[in-house]
Coordinates of C-alpha atoms and ligand atoms in Angstrom, one line a residue:
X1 CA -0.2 9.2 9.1
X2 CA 2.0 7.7 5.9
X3 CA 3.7 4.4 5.5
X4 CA 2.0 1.2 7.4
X5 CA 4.5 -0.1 9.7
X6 CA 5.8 -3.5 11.4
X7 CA 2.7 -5.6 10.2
X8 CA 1.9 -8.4 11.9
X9 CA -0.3 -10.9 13.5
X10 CA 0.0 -11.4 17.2
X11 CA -1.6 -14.0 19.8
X12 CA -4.5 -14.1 17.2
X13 CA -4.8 -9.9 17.1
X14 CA -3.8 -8.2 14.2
X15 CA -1.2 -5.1 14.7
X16 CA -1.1 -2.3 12.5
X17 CA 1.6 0.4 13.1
X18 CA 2.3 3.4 11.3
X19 CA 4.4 6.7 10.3
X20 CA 2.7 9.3 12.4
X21 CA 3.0 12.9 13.2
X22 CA 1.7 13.6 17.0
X23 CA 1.4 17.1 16.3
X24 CA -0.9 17.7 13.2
X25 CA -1.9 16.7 9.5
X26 CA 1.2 17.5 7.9
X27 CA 4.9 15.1 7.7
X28 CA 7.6 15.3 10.1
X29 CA 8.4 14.5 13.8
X30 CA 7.9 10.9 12.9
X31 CA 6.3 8.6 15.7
X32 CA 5.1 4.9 15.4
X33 CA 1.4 4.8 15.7
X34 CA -0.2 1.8 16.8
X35 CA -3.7 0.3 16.2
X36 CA -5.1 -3.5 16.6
X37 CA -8.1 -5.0 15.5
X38 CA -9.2 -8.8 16.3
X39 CA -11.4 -9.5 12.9
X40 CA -9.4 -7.7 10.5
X41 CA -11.7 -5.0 9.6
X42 CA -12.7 -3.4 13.1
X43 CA -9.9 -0.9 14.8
X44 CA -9.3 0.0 17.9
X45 CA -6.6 2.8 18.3
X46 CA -3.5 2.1 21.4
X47 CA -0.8 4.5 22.9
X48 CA 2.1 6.0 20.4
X49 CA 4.5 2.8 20.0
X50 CA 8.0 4.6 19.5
X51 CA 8.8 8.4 20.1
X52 CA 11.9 9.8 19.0
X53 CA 14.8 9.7 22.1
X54 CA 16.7 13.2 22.3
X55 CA 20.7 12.0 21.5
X56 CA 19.7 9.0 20.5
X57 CA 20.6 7.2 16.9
X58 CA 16.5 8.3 15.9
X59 CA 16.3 11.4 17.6
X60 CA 15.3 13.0 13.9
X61 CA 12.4 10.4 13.9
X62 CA 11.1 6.8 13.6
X63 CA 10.8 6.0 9.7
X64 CA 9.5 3.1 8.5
X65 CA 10.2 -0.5 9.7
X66 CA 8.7 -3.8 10.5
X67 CA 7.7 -6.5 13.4
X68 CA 9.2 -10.2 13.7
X69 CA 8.3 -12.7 16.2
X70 CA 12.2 -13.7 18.1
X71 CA 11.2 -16.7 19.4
X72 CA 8.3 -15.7 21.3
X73 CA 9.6 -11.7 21.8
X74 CA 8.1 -9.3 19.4
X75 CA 10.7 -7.2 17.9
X76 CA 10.7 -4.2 15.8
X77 CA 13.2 -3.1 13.2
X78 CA 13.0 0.5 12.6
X79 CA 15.0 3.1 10.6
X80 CA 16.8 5.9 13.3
X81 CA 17.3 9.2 12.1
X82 CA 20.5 10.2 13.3
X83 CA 19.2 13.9 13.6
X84 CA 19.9 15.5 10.3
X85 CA 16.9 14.2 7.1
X86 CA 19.0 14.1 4.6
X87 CA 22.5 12.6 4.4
X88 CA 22.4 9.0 3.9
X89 CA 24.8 8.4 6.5
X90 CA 22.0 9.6 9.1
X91 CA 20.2 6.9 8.2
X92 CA 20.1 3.4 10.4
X93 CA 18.4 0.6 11.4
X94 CA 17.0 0.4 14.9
X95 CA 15.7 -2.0 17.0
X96 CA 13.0 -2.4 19.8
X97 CA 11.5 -5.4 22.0
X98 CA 8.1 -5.3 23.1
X99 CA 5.6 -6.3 25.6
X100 CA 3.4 -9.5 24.9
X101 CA 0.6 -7.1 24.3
X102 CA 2.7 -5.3 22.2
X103 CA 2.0 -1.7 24.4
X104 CA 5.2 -0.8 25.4
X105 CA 8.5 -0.8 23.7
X106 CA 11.9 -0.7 24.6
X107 CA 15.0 0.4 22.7
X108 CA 18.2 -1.8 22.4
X109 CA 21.0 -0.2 24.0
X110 CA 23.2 -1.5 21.1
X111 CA 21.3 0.5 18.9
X112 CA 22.0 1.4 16.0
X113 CA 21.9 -2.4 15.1
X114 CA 22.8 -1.4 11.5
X115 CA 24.5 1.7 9.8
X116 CA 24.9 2.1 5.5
X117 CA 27.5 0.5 3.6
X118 CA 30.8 3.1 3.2
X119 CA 31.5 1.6 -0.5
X120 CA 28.7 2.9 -2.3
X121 CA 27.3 6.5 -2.5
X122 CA 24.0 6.0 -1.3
X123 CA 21.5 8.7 -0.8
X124 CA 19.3 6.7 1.5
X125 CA 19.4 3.7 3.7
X126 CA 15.7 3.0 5.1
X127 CA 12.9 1.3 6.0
X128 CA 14.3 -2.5 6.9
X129 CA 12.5 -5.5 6.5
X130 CA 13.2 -8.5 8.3
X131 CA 12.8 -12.4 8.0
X132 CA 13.5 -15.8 8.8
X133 CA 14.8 -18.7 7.1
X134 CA 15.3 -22.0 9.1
X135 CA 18.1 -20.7 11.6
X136 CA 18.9 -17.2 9.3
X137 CA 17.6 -13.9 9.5
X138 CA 17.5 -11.5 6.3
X139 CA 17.2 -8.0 6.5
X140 CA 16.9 -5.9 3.3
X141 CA 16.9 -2.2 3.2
X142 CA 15.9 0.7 0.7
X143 CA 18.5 2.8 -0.9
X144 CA 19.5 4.5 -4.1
X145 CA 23.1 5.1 -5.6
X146 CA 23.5 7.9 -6.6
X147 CA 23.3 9.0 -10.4
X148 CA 22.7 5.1 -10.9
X149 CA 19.0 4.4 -9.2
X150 CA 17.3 2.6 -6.6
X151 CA 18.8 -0.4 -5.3
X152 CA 18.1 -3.2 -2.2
X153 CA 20.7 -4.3 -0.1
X154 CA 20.5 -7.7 1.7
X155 CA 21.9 -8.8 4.9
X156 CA 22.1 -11.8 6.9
X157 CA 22.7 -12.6 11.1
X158 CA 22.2 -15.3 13.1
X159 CA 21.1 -12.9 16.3
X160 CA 19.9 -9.8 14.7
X161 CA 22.5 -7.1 16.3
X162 CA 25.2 -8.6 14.1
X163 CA 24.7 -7.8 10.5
X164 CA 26.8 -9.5 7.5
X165 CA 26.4 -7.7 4.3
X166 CA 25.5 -9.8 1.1
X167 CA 25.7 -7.0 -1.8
X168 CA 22.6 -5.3 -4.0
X169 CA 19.7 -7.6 -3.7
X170 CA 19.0 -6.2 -7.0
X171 CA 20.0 -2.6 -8.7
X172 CA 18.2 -0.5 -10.8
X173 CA 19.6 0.5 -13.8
X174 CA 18.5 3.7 -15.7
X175 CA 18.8 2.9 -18.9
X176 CA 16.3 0.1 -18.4
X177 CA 12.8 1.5 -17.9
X178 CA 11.5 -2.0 -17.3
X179 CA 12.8 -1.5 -13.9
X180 CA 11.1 1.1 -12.9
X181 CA 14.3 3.4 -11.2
X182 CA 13.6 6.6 -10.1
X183 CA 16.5 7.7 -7.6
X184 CA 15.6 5.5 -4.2
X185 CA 14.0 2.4 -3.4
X186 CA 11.8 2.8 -0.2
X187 CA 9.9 0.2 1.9
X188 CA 11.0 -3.3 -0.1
X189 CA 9.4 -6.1 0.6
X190 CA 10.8 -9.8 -0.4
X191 CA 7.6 -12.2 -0.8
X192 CA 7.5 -15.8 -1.4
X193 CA 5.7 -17.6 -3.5
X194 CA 6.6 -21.4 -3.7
X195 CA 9.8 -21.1 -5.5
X196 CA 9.0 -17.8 -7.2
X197 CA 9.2 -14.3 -5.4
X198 CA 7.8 -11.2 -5.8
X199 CA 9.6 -7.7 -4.6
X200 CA 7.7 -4.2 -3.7
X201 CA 8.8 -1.3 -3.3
X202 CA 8.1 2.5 -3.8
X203 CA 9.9 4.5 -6.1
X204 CA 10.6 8.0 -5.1
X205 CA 11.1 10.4 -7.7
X206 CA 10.8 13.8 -7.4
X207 CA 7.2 14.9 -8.2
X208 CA 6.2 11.7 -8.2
X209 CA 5.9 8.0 -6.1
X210 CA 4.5 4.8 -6.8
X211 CA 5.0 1.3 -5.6
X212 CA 6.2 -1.5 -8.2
X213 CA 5.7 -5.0 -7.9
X214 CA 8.6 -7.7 -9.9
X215 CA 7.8 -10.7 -10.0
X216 CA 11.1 -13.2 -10.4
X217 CA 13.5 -15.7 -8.8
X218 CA 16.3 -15.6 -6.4
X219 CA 19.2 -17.2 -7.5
X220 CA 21.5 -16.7 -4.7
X221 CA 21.6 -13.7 -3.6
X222 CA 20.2 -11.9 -5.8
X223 CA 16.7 -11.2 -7.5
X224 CA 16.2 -11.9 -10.9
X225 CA 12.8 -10.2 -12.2
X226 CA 10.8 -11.7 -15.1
X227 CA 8.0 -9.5 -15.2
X228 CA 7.7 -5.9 -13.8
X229 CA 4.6 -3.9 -13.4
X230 CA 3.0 -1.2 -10.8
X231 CA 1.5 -2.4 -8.1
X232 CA -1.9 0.4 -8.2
X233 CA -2.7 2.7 -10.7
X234 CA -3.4 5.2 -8.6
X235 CA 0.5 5.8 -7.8
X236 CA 0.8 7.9 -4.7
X237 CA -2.3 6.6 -3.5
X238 CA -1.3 3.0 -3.1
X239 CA 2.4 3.5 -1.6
X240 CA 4.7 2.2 1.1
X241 CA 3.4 -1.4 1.2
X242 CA 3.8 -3.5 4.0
X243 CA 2.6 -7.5 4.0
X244 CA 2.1 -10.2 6.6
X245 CA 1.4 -13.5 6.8
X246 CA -1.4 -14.6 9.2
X247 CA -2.2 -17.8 11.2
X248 CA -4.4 -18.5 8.3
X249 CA -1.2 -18.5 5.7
X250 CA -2.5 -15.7 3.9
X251 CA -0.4 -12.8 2.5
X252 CA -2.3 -9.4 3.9
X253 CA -0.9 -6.1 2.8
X254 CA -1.6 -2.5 3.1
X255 CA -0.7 0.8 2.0
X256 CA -0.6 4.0 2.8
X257 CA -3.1 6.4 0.9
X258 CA -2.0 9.9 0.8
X259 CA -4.7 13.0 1.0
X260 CA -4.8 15.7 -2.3
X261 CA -5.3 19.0 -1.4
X262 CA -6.3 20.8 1.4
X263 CA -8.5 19.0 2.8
X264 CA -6.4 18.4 5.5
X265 CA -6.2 21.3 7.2
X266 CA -9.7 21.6 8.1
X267 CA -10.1 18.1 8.7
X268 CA -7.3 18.2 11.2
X269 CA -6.2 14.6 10.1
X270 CA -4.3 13.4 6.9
X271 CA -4.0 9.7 5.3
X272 CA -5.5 6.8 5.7
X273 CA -4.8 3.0 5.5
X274 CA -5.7 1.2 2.9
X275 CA -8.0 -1.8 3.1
X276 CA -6.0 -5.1 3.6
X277 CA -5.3 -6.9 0.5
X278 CA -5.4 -10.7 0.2
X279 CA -2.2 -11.4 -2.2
X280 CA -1.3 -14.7 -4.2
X281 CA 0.5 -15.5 -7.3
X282 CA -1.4 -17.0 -10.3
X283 CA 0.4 -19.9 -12.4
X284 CA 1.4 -17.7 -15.2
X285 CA 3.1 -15.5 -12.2
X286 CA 0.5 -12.5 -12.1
X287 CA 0.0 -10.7 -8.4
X288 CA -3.3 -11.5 -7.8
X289 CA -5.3 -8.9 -5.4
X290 CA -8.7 -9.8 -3.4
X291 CA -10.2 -7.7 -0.8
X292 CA -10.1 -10.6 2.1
X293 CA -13.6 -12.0 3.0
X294 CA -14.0 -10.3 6.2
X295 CA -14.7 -7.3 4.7
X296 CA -18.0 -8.7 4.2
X297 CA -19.0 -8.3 7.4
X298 CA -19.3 -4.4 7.1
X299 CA -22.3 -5.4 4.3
X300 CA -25.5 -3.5 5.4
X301 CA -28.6 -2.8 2.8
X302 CA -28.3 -4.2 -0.8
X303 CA -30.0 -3.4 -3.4
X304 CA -29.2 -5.4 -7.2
X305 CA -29.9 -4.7 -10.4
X306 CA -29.1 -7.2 -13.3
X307 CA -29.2 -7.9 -16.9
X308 CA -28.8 -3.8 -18.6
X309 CA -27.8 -2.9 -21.6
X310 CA -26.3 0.4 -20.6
X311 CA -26.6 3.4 -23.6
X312 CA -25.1 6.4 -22.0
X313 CA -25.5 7.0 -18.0
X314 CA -27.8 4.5 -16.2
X315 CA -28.7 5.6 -12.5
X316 CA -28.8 2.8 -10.2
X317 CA -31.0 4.0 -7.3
X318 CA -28.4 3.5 -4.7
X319 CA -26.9 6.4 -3.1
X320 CA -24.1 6.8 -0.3
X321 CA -20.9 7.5 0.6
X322 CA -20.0 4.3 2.1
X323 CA -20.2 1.7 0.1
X324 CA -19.5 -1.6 -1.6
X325 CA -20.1 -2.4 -5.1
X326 CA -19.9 -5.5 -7.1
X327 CA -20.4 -5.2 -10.8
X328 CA -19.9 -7.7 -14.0
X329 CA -20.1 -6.1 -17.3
X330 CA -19.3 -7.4 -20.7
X331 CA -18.2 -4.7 -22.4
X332 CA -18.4 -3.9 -25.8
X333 CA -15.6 -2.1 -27.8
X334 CA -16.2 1.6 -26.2
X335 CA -15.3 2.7 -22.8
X336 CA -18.0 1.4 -19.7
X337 CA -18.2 1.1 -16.4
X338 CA -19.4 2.9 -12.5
X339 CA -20.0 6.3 -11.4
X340 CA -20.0 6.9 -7.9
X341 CA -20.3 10.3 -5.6
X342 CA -22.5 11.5 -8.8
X343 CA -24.6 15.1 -7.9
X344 CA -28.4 15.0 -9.0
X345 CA -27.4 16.7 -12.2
X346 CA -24.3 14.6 -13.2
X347 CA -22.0 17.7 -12.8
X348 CA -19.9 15.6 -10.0
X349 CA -18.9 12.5 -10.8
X350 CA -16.0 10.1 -10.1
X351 CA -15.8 7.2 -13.1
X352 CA -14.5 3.8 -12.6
X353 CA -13.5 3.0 -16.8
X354 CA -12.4 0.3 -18.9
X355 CA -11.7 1.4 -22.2
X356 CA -10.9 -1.7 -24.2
X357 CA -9.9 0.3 -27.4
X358 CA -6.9 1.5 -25.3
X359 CA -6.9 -1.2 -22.6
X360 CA -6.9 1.2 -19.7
X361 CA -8.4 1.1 -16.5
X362 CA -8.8 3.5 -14.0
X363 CA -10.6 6.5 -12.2
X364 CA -11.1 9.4 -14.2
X365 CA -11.6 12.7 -11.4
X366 CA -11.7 14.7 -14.1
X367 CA -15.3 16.0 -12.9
X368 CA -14.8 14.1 -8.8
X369 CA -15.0 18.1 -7.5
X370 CA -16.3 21.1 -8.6
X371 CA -14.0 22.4 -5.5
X372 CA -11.4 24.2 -8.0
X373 CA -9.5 26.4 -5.0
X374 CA -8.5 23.4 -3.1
X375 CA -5.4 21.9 -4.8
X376 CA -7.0 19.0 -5.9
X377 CA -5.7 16.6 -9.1
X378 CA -8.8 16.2 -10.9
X379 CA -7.3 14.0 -13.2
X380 CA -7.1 10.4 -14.8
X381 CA -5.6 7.7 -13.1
X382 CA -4.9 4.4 -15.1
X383 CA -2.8 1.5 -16.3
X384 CA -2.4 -1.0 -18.7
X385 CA -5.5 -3.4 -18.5
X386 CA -6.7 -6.0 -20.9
X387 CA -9.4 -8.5 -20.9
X388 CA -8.9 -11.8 -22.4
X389 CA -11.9 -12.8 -25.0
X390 CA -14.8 -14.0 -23.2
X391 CA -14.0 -12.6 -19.8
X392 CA -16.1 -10.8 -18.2
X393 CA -14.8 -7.0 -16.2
X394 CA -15.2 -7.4 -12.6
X395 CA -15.6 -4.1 -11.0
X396 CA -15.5 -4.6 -6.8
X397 CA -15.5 -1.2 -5.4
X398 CA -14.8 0.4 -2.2
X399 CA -16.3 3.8 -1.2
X400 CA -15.2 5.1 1.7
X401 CA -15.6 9.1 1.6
X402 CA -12.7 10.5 0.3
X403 CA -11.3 7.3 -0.1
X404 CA -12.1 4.8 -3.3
X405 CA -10.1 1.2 -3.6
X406 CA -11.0 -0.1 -6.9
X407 CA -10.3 -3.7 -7.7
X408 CA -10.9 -5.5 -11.1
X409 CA -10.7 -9.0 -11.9
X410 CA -8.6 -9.6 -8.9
X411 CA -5.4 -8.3 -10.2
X412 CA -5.4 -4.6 -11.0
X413 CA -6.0 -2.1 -8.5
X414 CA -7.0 1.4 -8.5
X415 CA -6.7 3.5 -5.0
X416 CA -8.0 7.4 -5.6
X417 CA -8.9 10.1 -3.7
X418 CA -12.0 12.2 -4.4
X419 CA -13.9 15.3 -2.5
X420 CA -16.9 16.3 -4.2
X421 CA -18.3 19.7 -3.3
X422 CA -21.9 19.1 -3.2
X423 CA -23.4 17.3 0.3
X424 CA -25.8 15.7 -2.2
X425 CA -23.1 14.3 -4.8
X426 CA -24.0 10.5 -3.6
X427 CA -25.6 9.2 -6.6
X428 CA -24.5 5.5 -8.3
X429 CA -24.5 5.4 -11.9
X430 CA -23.1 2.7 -14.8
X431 CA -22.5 3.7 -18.4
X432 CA -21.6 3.0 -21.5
X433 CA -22.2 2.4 -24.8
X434 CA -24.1 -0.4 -25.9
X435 CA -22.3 -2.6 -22.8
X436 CA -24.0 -5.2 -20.7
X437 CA -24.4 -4.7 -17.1
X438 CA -25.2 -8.5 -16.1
X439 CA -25.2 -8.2 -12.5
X440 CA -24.4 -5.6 -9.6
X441 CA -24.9 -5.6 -6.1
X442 CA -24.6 -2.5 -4.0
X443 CA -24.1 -2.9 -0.4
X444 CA -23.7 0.5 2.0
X445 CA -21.0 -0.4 4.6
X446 CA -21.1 0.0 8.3
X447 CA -18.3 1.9 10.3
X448 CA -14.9 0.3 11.5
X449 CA -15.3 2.1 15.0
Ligands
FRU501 C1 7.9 6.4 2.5 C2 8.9 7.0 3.4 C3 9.9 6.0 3.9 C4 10.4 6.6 5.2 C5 9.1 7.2 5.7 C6 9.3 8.5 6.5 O1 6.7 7.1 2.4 O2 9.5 8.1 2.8 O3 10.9 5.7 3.0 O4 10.9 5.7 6.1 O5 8.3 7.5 4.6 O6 8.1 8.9 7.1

């Protein structure tokens, strides 16, 4: 699987698609996935959702897209491949009504619904996301000019077949590293806020992809950012974000976290979703990020330990490869913080840092494997973190496998992918260097099947 796909909450169930290959753990053929789950945090799996139509405008594959309720008719907007990858011009946006259990799904014959502007040079024109405003629908769709950077481009209709064009929601502009360019803009998303909004998307540059998150104004018809930042610090790990908003008024997002290495091959299986993330927007206009409460329910044995001064590498007891952990540390001046998947002799390890002499955070997989033949990053993945004086770290952790979602504080997010060697590299550890370990609670976690 990659990106999550048409999002959305319906008749209480909550529908996850996604970008899916049918015929093994590597990209292309693309297919819409489908899975439900009634509680947010338990899956079931349904029947393929779209399949490619031989002559038709997606006959190269389904890319990304979303899900809107029409007045009672649950309709997805998807981008057709128009059977070549990569000319922009092959690139459109489809449409497809489905069942009320959201099962089967039906192409419009006046497909494609939308096809790219001719007046700019655009290298891409993908993965649409649609909305309602009283009696307006918006639809805005990644793309990139070329030699100039990504870009969004906004649309309007009162019917969704016929599509008005309303310019560059906003341009990138490479001379300005603030915004983040790279050469296309995939998967936006326009959020809001009260009267504030906040655009995703994933910037795609070659060798490298990560999803940013501006926060800003509309004025108009176009977006005005005041603050830029990335969304995760583990970049590829974190991408291709998709939101909804539940009966509950909450924002939910996910994103799609990509394998490293080989593991896939044997495995027979690549990507994963993300957990859902609970989003909201703090007064001072900070993304704030929360695991959603649900997520509790997977709690099973807990074991805490409180009140350590940590001098070097403290083992906690717990052990585990699926599990939750919830830490407050007051650090110190040096670097502090979890080790997780830790071997008996500390020679595999996977550390969750703050450093505040270089306000960083992040997972350092610089010792995750001892697997060296497998194409994996064992690296450092981190951004731009910074406490204010008095505050405490929060470290809430989510081991899952191969699969860590770090969150801290509630507004910086670290997704990694680790895969230690050794069966018995399941140890739980907190260091540092004269730091205090106040309080953390270790919980394994159940199974979402
Ligand atoms: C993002 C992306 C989208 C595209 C899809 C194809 O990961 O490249 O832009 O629609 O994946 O699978």
């Amino acid at each position: 699987m990659n990106d999550p796909n048409g999002v959305i909450q319906w008749r209480g169930r909550y529908h996850l698609f996604y970008q899916h290959n049918p015929h093994g753990p590597i990209w292309g053929d693309i297919h819409w996935g489908h899975a439900v789950s009634e509680d947010l945090v338990h899956w079931q799996d349904l029947p393929v959702a779209l399949t490619p139509t031989r002559g038709g405008p997606d006959e190269g594959g389904c890319w990304s897209g979303c899900a809107v309720d029409n007045g009672g008719v649950p309709t997805i907007f998807y981008t057709g491949i128009r059977g070549t990858y990569d000319l922009a011009q092959s690139q459109v946006t489809c449409m497809a009504v489905g069942s009320d259990d959201l099962v089967s799904w039906e192409k419009h014959p006046a497909n494609p619904v939308l096809t790219p502007p001719k007046d700019l040079d655009l290298i891409g024109f993908r993965d649409p996301s649609v909305w309602r405003d009283r009696e307006t629908w918006y639809q805005i769709v990644g793309s990139g000019v070329r030699d100039v950077g990504g870009v969004v481009l906004l649309y309007r209709s009162h019917d969704l077949l016929e599509w008005e064009y309303l310019g560059p929601l906003i341009t990138g502009d490479k001379r300005d590293p603030s915004l983040w360019t790279g050469s296309i803009w995939e998967c936006p998303q326009l959020l809001a806020f009260g009267d504030k909004h906040v655009l995703l998307f994933g910037v795609w540059e070659d060798g490298t992809h990560y999803t940013v998150a501006m926060t800003g104004r509309l004025s108009g018809h176009r977006f005005v950012p005041e603050h830029t930042r990335k969304l995760d610090a583990g970049d590829r790990h974190f991408y291709a974000a998709q939101t909804l908003t539940d009966e509950t008024g909450r924002r939910l997002m996910w994103g799609w976290v990509q394998e490293d290495g080989n593991a896939r091959h044997e495995a027979g299986w690549a990507g994963t979703m993300s957990l859902p993330r609970e989003l909201s927007l703090a007064p001072d206009g900070t993304l704030r990020m929360r695991p959603p409460e649900e997520l509790t329910s997977l709690r099973a044995a807990h074991t805490r330990r409180s009140g350590l001064i940590l001098e070097g590498t403290h083992d906690l007891g717990a052990r585990g490869v699926q599990l939750e952990l919830s830490a407050h540390l007051v650090p110190n001046g040096s670097a502090c913080g979890l080790g997780v998947l830790r071997s008996p002799n500390g020679a595999e390890e996977t550390r969750i840092f703050y450093d505040p002499a270089r306000h960083k955070l992040g997972v350092d997989r610089r010792r995750s494997s001892l697997d060296t033949g497998s194409g994996l990053s064992l690296d450092v993945q981190e951004g731009d973190f910074e406490l204010q004086a008095g505050e405490t770290l929060q470290l809430h952790v989510f081991l899952d496998h191969s699969v860590l979602e770090v969150f801290a504080n509630d507004c910086f997010c670290v997704t990694s992918r680790v895969y230690p060697k050794g069966q018995d590299s399941t140890g739980v550890c907190a260091f540092g260097n004269g730091a205090e370990l106040e309080t953390v609670d270790i919980w394994t976690m159940g199974s979402i099947w």
